[in-house]
Amino acid sequence: MTIATPDIARLAASPDEVLARLFTSMNVDGVYGRTGAYEDVVDGLGRYIGTLRPKGAEVFRFPPVVSRALIEKSGYLKSFPHLLGCVCALGADPKRVTDAVARYEAGGTWADSAEPSELVLAPAACYPIYPIAAKRGAISDTLLFDVASDCFRREPSKDIDRLQSFRMREFVAIGAPVEISVFRDQWMARAPEIAGDLGLNHSIDAASDPFFGREGQMVGRFQVANALKFEMLIPVRSPESATACMSFNCHKDHFGLTWGMNTVDGEPAHTACVAFGVDRLAVALFARHGVEVGGWPKAVRGKLGV
Ligand code: ATP
Ligand code: ZN
Ligand code: MG
């Protein structure tokens, strides 16, 4: 279901220009060093998103790694095993370390000797918040959070809008079904305001997550049929094919059941998250308004404070 249609607007900078001027190659697809000019805009987006923070939301910033157990229990492994990155290490065993380094120095590989640790790379910013909220006991008023982390997804690509390492900021709500569904819908209704503030063309469309395998495709169809996920699409690489820069997700009782989070009436809590793809929004801004921030519309610079 398309709610709004993007008008085909000119993009001021091509993906190659954005790449050349704002990123620097690190010789791995989807992993880039970022220039000061780019980071100034990322900081501006951080401040701007802060002005949108729901009243009463508690702030947490999470590291780029989370416990493997948390991701396993959350169901990520079942749904997106192909995207997950695991931290492996040689550890402290002197023999293992010496053998591995010697093998590398003899022209072989050391990495085979590394063992999976208790850590995985965070695939989204919101996963750690559910067990934290679960410890608070039965929920009477909706719990609101503002969370962020560096995220990793194993989807190497040469496109500037599909990174392996990128930043995500999310507003999360946990509470009774009706309030949670209203939270998600109200944020979707604010998409035109957000896109307008940033001077970006947008459309909203129903979406599904890239669940793994045949069974996963069915879950994806269920998501669309039940309107569980919507995306804000913004032209980044070409005016015609837009990129998901924000998503509006309703998880129903999935995390409530997983973490034993209940509302005061004893029912499983529902959860929703509104995700800002910070790097995608930054790239979209440069693509739309040009690689020189000095040339951007005054109103947009004002909103970002850049
Ligand atoms: P897509 O359909 O483009 O793969 P997604 O559905 O996987 O996106 P979400 O899981 O909803 O995305 O993640 C929240 C937001 O994080 C997305 O709307 C997007 O802005 C950003 N994001 C997701 N994957 C990437 C990526 N590989 N590179 C950069 N940003 C990303
Ligand atoms: Zn989320
Ligand atoms: Mg994806």
PDB file of N, CA and C and ligand atoms in Angstrom, residues 153 155 162 210, ligand 3:
ATOM      1  N   ARG A 153      25.500  -5.711   9.559  1.00  0.00           N
ATOM      2  CA  ARG A 153      24.742  -6.752   8.855  1.00  0.00           C
ATOM      3  C   ARG A 153      25.602  -7.256   7.708  1.00  0.00           C
ATOM      4  N   GLU A 155      25.767  -7.877   4.660  1.00  0.00           N
ATOM      5  CA  GLU A 155      25.192  -7.710   3.332  1.00  0.00           C
ATOM      6  C   GLU A 155      26.104  -6.808   2.516  1.00  0.00           C
ATOM      7  N   ARG A 162      23.824   0.680   1.137  1.00  0.00           N
ATOM      8  CA  ARG A 162      23.773  -0.647   1.766  1.00  0.00           C
ATOM      9  C   ARG A 162      25.145  -0.956   2.336  1.00  0.00           C
ATOM     10  N   PRO A 210      13.869  -9.230   5.508  1.00  0.00           N
ATOM     11  CA  PRO A 210      14.415 -10.275   4.623  1.00  0.00           C
ATOM     12  C   PRO A 210      14.650 -11.581   5.377  1.00  0.00           C
TER      13      PRO A 210
HETATM   14 MG    MG B   3      17.746  -5.296   5.247  1.00  0.00          MG
END
